[in-house]
Each structure stands twice: as structure tokens, then as C-alpha cells.
Short mmCIF file of C-alpha atoms in Angstrom, two decimals:
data_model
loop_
_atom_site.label_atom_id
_atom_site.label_comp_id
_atom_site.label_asym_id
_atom_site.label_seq_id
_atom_site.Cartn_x
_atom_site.Cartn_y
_atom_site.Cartn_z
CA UNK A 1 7.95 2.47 -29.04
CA UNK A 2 4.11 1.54 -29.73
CA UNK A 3 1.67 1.41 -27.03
CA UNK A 4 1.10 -2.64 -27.86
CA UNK A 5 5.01 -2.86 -26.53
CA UNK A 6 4.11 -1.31 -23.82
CA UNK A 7 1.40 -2.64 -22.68
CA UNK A 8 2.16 -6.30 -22.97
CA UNK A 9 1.02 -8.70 -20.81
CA UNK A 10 3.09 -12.18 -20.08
CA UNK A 11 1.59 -14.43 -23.10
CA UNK A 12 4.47 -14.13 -25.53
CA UNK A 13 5.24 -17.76 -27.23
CA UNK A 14 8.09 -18.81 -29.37
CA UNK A 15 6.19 -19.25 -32.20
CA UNK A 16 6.06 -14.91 -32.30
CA UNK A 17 9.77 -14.80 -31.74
CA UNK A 18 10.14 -17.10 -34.91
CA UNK A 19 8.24 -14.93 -36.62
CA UNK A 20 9.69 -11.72 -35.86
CA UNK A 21 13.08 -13.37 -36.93
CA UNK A 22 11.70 -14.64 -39.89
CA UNK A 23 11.06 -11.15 -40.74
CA UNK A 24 14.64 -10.53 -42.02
CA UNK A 25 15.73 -10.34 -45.37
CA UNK A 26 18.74 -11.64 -45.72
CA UNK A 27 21.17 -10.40 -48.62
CA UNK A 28 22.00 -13.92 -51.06
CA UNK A 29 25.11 -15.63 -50.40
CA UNK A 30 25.23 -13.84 -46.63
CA UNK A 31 24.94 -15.39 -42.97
CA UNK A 32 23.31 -14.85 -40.13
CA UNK A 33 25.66 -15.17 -36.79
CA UNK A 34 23.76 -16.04 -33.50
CA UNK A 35 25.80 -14.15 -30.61
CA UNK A 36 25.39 -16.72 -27.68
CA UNK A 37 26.55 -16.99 -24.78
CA UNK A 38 24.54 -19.47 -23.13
CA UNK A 39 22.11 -17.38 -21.14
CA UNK A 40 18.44 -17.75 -20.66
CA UNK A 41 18.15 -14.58 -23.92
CA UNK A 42 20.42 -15.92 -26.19
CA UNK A 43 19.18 -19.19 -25.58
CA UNK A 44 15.53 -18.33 -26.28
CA UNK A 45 16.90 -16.50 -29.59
CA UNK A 46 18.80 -19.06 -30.68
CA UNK A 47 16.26 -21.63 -30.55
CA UNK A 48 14.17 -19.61 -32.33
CA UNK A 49 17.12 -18.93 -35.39
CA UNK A 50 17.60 -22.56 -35.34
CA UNK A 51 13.35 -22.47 -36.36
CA UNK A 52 13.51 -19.47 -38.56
CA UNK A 53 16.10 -20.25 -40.78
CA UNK A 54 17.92 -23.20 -42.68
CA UNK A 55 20.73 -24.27 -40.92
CA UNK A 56 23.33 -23.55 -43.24
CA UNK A 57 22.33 -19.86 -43.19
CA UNK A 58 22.97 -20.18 -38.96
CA UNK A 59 26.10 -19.69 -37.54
CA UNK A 60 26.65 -19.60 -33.78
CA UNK A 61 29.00 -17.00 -32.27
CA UNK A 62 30.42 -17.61 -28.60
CA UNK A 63 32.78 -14.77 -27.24
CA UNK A 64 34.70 -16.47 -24.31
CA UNK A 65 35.78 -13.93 -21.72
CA UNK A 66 37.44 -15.26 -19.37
CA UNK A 67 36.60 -13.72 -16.52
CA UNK A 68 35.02 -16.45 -14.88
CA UNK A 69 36.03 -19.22 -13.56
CA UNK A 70 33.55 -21.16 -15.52
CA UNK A 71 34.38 -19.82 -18.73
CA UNK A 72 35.53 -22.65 -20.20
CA UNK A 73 32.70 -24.40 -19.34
CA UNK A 74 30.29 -22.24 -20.50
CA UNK A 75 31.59 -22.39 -23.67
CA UNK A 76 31.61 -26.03 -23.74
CA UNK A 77 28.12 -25.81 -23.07
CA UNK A 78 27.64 -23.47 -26.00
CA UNK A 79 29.22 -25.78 -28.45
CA UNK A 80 27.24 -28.76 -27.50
CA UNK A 81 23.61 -26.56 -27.85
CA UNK A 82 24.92 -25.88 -31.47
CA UNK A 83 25.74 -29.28 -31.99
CA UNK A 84 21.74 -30.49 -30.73
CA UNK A 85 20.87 -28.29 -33.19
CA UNK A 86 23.16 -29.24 -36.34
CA UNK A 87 24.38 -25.56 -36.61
CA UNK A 88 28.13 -24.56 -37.45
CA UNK A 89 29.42 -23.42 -33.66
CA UNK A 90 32.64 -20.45 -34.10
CA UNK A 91 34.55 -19.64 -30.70
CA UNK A 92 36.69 -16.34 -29.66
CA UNK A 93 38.33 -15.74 -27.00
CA UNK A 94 39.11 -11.94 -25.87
CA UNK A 95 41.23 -10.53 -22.84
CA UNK A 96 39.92 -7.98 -20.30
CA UNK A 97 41.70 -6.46 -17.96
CA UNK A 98 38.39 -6.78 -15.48
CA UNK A 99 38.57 -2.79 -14.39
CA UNK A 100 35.44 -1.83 -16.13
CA UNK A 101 34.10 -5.21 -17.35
CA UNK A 102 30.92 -3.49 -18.95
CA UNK A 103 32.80 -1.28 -21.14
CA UNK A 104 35.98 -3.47 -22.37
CA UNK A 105 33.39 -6.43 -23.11
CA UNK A 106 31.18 -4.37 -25.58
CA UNK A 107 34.18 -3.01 -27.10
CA UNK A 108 36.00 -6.06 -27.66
CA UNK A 109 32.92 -7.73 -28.77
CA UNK A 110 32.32 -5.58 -31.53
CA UNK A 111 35.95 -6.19 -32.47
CA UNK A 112 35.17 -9.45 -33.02
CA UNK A 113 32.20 -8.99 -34.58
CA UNK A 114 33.82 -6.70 -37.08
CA UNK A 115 36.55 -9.21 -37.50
CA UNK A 116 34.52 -11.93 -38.40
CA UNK A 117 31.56 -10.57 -40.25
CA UNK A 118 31.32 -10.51 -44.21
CA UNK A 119 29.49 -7.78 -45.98
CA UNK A 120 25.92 -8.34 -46.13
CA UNK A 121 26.44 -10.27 -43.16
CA UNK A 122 24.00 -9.94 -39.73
CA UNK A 123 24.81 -10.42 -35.94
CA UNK A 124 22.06 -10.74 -34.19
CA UNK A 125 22.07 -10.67 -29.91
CA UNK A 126 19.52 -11.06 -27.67
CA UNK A 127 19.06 -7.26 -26.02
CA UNK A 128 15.67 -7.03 -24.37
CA UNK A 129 13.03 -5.10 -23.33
CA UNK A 130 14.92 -4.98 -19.88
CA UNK A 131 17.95 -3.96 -21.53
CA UNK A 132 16.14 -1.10 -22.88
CA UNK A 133 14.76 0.39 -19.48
CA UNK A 134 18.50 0.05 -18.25
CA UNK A 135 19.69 1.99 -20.71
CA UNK A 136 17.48 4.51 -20.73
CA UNK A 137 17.78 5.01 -16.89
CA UNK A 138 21.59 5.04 -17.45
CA UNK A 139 21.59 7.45 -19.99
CA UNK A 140 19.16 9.89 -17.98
CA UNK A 141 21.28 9.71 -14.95
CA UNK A 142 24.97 10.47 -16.77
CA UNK A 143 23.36 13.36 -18.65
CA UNK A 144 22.68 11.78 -21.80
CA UNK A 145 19.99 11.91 -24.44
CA UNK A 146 17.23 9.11 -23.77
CA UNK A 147 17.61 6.89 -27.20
CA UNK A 148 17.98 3.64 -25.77
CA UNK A 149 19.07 0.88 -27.81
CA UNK A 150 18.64 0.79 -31.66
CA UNK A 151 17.90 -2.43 -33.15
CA UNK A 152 20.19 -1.73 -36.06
CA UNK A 153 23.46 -0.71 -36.25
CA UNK A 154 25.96 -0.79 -39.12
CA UNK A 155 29.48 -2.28 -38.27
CA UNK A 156 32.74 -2.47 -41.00
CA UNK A 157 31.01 -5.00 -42.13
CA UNK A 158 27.66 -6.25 -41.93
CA UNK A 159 25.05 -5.23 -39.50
CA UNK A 160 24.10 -5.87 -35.50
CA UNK A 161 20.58 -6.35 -35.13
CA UNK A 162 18.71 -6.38 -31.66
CA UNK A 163 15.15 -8.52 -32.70
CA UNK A 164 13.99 -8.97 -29.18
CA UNK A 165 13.70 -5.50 -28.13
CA UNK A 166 9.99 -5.33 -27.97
CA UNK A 167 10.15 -8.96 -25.43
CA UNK A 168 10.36 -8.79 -21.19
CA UNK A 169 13.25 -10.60 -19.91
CA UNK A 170 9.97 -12.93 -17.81
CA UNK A 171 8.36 -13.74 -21.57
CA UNK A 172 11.71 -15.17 -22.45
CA UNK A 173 12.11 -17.29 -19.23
CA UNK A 174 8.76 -18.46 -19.36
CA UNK A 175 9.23 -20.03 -23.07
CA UNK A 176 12.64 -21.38 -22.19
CA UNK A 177 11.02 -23.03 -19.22
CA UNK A 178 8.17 -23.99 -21.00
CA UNK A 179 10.50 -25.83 -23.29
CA UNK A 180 12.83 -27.47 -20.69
CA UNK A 181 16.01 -25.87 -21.65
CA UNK A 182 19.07 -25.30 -20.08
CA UNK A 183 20.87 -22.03 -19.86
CA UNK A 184 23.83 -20.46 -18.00
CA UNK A 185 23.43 -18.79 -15.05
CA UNK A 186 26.31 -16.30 -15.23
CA UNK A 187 27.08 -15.05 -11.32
CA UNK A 188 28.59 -11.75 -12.71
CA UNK A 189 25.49 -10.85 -13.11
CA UNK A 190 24.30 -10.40 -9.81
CA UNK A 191 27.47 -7.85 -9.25
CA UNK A 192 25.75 -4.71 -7.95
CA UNK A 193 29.13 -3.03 -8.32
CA UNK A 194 28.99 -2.91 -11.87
CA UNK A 195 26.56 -0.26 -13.39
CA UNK A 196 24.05 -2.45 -14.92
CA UNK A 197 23.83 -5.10 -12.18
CA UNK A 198 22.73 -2.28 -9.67
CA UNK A 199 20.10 -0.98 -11.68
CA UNK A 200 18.67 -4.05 -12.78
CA UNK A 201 18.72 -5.58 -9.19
CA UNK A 202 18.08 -2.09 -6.61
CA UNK A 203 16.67 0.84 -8.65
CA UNK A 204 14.47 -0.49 -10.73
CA UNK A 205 12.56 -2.97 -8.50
CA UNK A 206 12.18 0.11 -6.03
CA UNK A 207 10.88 2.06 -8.83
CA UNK A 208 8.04 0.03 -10.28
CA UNK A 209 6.89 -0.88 -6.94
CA UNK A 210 6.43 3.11 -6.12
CA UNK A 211 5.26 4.06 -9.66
CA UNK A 212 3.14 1.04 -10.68
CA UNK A 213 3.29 2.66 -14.74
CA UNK A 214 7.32 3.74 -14.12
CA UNK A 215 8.14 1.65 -17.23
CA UNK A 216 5.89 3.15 -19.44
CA UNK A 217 6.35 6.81 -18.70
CA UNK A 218 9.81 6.13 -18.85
CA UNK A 219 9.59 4.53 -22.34
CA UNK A 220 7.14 7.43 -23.82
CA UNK A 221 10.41 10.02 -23.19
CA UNK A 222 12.22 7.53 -26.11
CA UNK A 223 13.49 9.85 -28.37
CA UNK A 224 12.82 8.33 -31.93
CA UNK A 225 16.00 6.70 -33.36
CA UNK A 226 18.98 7.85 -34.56
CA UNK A 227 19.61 8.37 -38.26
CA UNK A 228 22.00 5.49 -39.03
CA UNK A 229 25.46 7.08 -39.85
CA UNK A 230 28.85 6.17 -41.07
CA UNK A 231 31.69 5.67 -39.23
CA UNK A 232 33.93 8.49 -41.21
CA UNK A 233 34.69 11.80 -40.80
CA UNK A 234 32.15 14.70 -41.18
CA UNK A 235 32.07 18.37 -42.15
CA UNK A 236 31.89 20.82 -39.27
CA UNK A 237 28.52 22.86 -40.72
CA UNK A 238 27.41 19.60 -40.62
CA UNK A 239 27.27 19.39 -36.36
CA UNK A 240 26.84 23.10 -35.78
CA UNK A 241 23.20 23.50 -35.68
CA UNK A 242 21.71 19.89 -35.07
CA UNK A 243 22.32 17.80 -31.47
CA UNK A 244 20.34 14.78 -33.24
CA UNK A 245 22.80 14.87 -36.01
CA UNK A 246 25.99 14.96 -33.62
CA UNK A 247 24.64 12.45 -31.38
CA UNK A 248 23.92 9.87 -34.75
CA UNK A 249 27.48 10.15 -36.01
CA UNK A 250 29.34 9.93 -32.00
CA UNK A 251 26.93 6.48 -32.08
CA UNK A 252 28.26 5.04 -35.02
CA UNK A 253 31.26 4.72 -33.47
CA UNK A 254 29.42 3.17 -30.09
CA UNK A 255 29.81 6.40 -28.56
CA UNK A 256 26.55 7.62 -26.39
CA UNK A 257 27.40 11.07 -25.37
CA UNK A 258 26.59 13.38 -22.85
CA UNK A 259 24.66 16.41 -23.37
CA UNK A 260 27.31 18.65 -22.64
CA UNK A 261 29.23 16.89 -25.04
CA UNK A 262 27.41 17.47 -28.00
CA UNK A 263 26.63 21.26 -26.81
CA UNK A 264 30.33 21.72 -27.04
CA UNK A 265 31.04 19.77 -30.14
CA UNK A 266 28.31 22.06 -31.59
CA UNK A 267 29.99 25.17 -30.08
CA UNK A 268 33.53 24.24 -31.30
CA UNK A 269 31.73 23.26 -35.01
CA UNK A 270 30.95 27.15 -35.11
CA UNK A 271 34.83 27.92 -34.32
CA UNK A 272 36.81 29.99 -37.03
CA UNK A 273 38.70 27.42 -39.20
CA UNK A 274 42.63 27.36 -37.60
CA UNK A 275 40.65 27.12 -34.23
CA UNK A 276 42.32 23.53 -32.48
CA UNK A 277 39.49 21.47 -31.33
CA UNK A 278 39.80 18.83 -28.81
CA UNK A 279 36.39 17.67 -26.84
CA UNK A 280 36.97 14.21 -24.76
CA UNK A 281 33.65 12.02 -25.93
CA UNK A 282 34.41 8.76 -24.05
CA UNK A 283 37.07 7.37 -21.79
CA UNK A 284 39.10 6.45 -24.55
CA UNK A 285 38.33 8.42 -27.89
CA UNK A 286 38.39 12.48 -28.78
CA UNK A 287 36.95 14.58 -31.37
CA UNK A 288 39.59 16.59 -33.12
CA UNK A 289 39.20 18.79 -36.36
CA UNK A 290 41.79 19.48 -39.31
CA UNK A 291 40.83 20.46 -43.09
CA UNK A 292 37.23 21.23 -41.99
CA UNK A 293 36.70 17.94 -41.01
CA UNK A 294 35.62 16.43 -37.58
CA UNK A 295 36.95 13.21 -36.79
CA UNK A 296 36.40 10.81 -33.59
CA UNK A 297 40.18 9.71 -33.01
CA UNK A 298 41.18 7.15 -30.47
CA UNK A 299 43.16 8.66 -27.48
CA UNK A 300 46.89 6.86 -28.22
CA UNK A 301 49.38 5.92 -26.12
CA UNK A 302 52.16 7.76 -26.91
CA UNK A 303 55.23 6.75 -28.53
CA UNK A 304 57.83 5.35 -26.20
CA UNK A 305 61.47 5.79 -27.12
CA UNK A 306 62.51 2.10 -28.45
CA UNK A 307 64.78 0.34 -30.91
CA UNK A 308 64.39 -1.97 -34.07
CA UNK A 309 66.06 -3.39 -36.96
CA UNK A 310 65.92 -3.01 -40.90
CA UNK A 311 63.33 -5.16 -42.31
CA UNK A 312 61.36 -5.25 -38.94
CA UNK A 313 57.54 -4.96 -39.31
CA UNK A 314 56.18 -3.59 -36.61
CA UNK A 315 52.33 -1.59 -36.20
CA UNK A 316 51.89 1.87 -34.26
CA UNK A 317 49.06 3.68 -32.79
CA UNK A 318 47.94 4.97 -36.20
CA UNK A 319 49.69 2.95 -38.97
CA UNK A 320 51.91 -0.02 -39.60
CA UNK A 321 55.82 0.14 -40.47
CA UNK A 322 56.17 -2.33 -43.16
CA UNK A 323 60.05 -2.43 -45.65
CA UNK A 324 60.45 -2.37 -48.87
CA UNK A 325 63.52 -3.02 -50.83
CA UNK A 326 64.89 -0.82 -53.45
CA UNK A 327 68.30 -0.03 -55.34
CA UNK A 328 69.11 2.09 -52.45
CA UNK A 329 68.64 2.16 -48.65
CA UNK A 330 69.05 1.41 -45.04
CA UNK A 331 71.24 -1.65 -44.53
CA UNK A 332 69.17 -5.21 -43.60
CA UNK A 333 69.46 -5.65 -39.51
CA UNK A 334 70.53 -2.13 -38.70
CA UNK A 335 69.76 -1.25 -35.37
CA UNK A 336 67.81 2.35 -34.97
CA UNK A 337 66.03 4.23 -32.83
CA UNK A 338 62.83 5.23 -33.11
CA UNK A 339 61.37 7.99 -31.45
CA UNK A 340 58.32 10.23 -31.65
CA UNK A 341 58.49 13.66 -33.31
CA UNK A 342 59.88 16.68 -30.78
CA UNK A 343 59.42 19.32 -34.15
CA UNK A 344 61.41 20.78 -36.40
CA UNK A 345 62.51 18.00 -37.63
CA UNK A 346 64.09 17.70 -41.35
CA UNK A 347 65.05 15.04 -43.34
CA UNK A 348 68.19 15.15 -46.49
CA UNK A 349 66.66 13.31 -49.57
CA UNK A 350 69.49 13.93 -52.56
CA UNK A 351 69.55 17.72 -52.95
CA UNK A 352 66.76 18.18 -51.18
CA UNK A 353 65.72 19.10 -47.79
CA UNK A 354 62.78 18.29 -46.60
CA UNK A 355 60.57 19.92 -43.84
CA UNK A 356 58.20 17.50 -42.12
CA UNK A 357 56.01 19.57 -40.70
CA UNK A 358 55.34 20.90 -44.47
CA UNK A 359 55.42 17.91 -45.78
CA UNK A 360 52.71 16.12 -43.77
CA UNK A 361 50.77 18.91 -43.85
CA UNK A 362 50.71 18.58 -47.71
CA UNK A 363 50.28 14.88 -47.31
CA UNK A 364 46.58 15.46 -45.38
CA UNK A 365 48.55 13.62 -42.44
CA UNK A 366 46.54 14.78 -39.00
CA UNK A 367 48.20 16.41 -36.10
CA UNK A 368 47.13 13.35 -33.54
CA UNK A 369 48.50 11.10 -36.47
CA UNK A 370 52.00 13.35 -36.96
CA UNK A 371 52.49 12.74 -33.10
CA UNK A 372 52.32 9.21 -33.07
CA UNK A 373 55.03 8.59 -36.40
CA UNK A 374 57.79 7.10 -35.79
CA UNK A 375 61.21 8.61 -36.83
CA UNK A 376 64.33 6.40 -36.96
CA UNK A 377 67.79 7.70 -35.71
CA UNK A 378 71.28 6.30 -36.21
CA UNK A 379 73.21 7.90 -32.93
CA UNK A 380 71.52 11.44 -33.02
CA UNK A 381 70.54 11.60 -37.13
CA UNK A 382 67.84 11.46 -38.31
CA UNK A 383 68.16 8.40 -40.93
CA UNK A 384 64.85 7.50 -42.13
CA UNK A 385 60.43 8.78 -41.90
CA UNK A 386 58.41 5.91 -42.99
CA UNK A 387 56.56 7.35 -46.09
CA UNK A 388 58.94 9.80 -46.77
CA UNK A 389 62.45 8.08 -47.56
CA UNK A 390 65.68 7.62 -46.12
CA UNK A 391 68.56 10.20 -45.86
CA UNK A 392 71.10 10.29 -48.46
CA UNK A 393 73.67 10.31 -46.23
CA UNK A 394 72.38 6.73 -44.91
CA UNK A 395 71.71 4.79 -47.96
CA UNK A 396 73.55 1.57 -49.32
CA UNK A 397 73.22 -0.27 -51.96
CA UNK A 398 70.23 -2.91 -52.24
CA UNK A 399 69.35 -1.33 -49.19
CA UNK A 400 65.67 -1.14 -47.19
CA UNK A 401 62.96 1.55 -47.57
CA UNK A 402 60.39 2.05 -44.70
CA UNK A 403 56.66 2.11 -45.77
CA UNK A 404 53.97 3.51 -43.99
CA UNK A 405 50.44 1.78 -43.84
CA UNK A 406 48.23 4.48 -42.21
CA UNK A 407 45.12 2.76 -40.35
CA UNK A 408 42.68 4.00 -38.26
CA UNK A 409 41.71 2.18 -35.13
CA UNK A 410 38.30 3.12 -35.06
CA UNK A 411 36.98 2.27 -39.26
#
């Protein structure tokens, strides 16, 4: 960060803010999406969109929660600043279970974001300079590398840009007050059980009043920003000798590890090949290695014992069941039950028997994914592996074929 940023004094105006969002080039034919949620940030940032940019390129983005029990309000609210400003509003509406708040909302806001974004697409929010300082205290007290928050960051499709990094939470309430608006006060945010809330509202405070230049010492230990990476697997020489480079690809998938963390991924990159690797890097994903290859794979809930019928769609922890019909197969509304695999497993296609340890191994499907695929019994035989075919024994005329869709969770 330059020394202007941090040594800025209160006289910010919207007329810079414009600016700075003028400054993006957007791709032809591509949008740019407004995340707002009514507060005094997105409020100032919106405004200034609303400015920057022809309205047709504008498109506002409200993620309801639901947590509150204003919610509904608030996004009524939302709709009707849009509206003042003749710009197309879009709501979504997302369910959290409320046990870490700060956590599920990120992650099920970049869900939508990736849900609703078209390539060349930007969502822009309204992270501050604030923001920034929180972060980086969080980060240093869990252990982590200091990077902050990047203002750019690639998502399935599109981009997430932060353009008011460089701005004070106080410059952007003074230039919403200075222009009599009206903004959401959400009461969440004086929580001082949740992570952020307590370092916004006690540690912070206490610090710049003991260390009158906390902020900027704390901003020159920045480390520059991570190389922008893909969200795909990578070759283990590739995260044996470089932190930096470990750190970049764990963030692409919104993944800020500790230090620790990326010491052992780099320790277990350096592993002889058949080594099994398995290094927790968040409260819900892993990094595991087959074929040379690192991956970041979700942590699944295994697969429960249950029953379906021929023809039933259904989607699993790493792929989606999906029928075909062909000359022969399972019978339509057969009832079977599906279970996870125990090993050793074979399946009798014609006059052939077929392994399925082998033959996933030859089809490049993962361990993690082999333990999540469903295999369908009729009474205690095995009848049917979705990808693989249905036993001879089983088959009928006209009959169904299970497909197999393979997804992963986190691309």
C-alpha cells in the first residue's frame, strides 16, 4: 500500500470515488453487478456506480440473509434505492444455519455470485480501508500470512473487485451524510461475539489510542499481493519450494491459510509419489494428492445407506446420478439400494468381470471421489455402478442405464 493511502486525512469526496470506478474497463457486452446491501459502504459505492456508469451497464445485487428480523425490510429498502436510481435491482435469498455467521455468509455469497455472473462479468463490494486493518489483525493473530484483502479476485465466472480499499470507513460516512442518504444500520454488527465485530469495536480502538501510528505500521508488514491463480489442480514441484505460491492457489479457492499449513503442504509436496496426503486447510475443505496432482477437495459427508428407483435423478457429494435408456437394463421404478463402497467390490458385465478398484483407477477417478460413489444393490448384489454399467445378470429389455456426471463442488 502507498504512503498517500496511508497517510490520508478525512477530505475524500464522491467525486474521487467516481473516478476510481470509472477507472474500470469493462469487457463489451459485460455487466457490472453492485453487491448492496443497504449499508452506509455499499451505499456510498453504489451511488457512485449509478455516476460512473450508464445505467444499463448497472445491475444491483442484494443477498437477503435472513438472519434478521429485518431482513425483509432491508431488502425492500434495497429495491426502492435501485428504483431512485433507474437501475435493474436482482434479489437472492440464502440460508445459514447462524453457527458461524461470518464464514457461511462469505461462502454462500460467492455461490451466488458465481451463480449469477457471466464471463467478463464484475462484482464489485464495498470492502474498506477498515476491512483491511481487520483482516490483517485477524490473519496475524490465527497464524496466517499478512496479505489482507486483494482487490481482485477471479470467480467461475467473472471477477470480484474491492475499489474502495484505499477509503476509511469515516470518508465514506462523511459523503453519505454530506449527501443526505439513508442507509441500514444492521445491529449484527455490533455483535462482539463474532470475530470481526470484536476487533472492529475493542481491539482496535484500544490500539490506536496506545500507538497513535498502529495503522500504519501495521499496513507497512502488507505482504505484496498474491499472484492471481486458478481454481484447478496443481503439480506437487509446483508447492514444494515456494509458501507465496501455495498460499496464491489455497486463495483462489477463498482459502487464507495458516502458516503451518502451507509448511506442511510444502513438506508433504516433497513426499515420494504413492505417499497419501491429507492436510485439513479450512473447516470444511482438504488438500489431497493422486497422479502428482494436488487438489483442494471439499470434506463430504459421507454416503448414508438409502434407497431409490430406476429413472431417479438424484446428485451426490461429487457427481450427479442421471438414467439413460438403452436396449438393455435395469427395469423403470425398481427399487435399490444404494450404498457407499466397503472394497473389493466387482461388477459382471457379459463375460466380463470387472474390478472397481482397477477400473477407477484407470478411469483417473480420485480416492475421496471413489468413496463417495454410489453402488446400487438388489437384496445383497451388486446390480448396477453409475459409469460403469449394469450386471448382466440384472438387465431387461428396454431397460435403464445409470450415468454418472462427475462435478466438483469447489470449480
Amino acid at each position: 500500500m502507498s504512503d498517500f493511502k496511508r497517510s490520508r486525512t478525512n477530505d475524500v469526496s464522491l467525486g474521487q470515488v467516481i473516478r476510481r470506478l470509472a477507472e474500470l474497463d469493462l469487457e463489451p457486452a459485460s455487466r457490472l453487478w453492485i453487491a448492496f446491501s443497504g449499508g452506509v459502504d455499499s451505499t456510498v459505492l453504489l451511488h457512485a456506480a449509478a455516476r460512473a456508469f450508464d445505467s444499463e451497464l448497472v445491475t444491483v445485487l442484494h443477498v437477503n440473509h435472513g438472519l434478521s428480523s429485518n431482513a425483509d425490510a432491508w431488502e425492500t429498502h434495497c429495491e426502492s434505492v435501485a428504483a431512485r436510481l433507474g437501475l435493474t435491482f436482482v434479489r437472492r435469498r440464502i440460508t445459514l444455519t447462524g453457527r458461524n455467521p461470518e464464514f457461511e455468509g462469505r461462502r454462500e455469497r460467492l455461490k451466488v455470485f458465481d451463480g449469477i455472473l457471466s464471463a467478463g462479468d464484475v462484482v464489485a463490494t464495498a470492502h474498506h480501508l477498515n476491512d483491511e486493518l481487520e483482516s490483517l489483525m485477524w490473519q496475524l493473530a490465527t497464524g496466517r500470512a499478512l496479505v489482507g484483502i486483494a482487490e481482485w479476485r477471479n470467480l467461475k465466472r467473472g471477477r470480484l473487485w474491492r475499489p474502495l480499499l484505499e477509503y476509511k470507513r469515516d470518508e465514506l460516512l462523511c459523503i453519505a451524510r454530506q449527501n443526505k442518504w439513508r442507509w441500514i444500520e444492521d445491529e449484527s454488527n455490533l455483535d462482539v461475539s463474532l470475530t470481526r465485530n470484536a476487533l472492529r469495536h475493542e481491539v482496535l480502538p484500544r490500539l490506536r489510542t496506545a500507538f497513535l501510528d498502529f495503522e500504519s505500521q501495521l499496513l507497512r508488514l502488507k505482504e505484496p499481493p498474491l499472484a492471481k491463480m486458478s481454481r484447478e489442480p496443481i503439480e506437487a514441484e509446483a508447492l514444494s519450494q515456494d509458501s507465496t505460491r501455495v498460499r496464491a492457489w489455497l486463495h483462489a479457492f477463498d482459502i487464507t491459510p495458516k502458516t503451518a499449513v502451507v509448511n506442511e503442504i510444502m513438506r508433504q509436496a516433497t513426499a515420494r509419489e504413492d505417499a497419501q496426503v491429507l492436510v485439513r486447510v479450512s473447516s470444511s475443505a482438504s488438500v489431497r494428492r493422486f497422479k502428482g496432482l494436488f487438489f483442494v477437495v471439499p470434506v463430504a459427508v459421507p454416503l448414508l445407506e438409502h434407497s431409490i428407483n430406476v429413472g431417479e435423478d438424484c446428485s451426490y457429494a461429487f457427481g450427479r446420478l442421471e438414467w439413460r435408456k438403452e436396449t438393455v437394463g435395469l427395469r423403470s421404478g425398481t427399487r435399490l439400494r444404494c450404498v457407499a463402497r466397503k472394497g473389493g467390490e466387482t461388477l459382471q458385465l457379459n463375460k466380463r468381470r470387472v474390478q472397481l478398484s482397477k477400473w477407477f483407477y484407470h478411469q483417473n477417478v480420485p480416492p475421496w471421489e471413489r468413496e463417495a460413489w454410489p453402488l446400487f444393490y438388489r437384496d445383497e448384489q451388486l446390480v448396477a455402478v453409475p459409469g460403469l454399467g449394469v450386471a448382466s445378470s440384472a438387465c431387461s429389455p428396454g431397460g435403464w442405464v445409470p450415468q454418472w456426471r462427475r462435478v466438483d463442488p469447489l470449480l
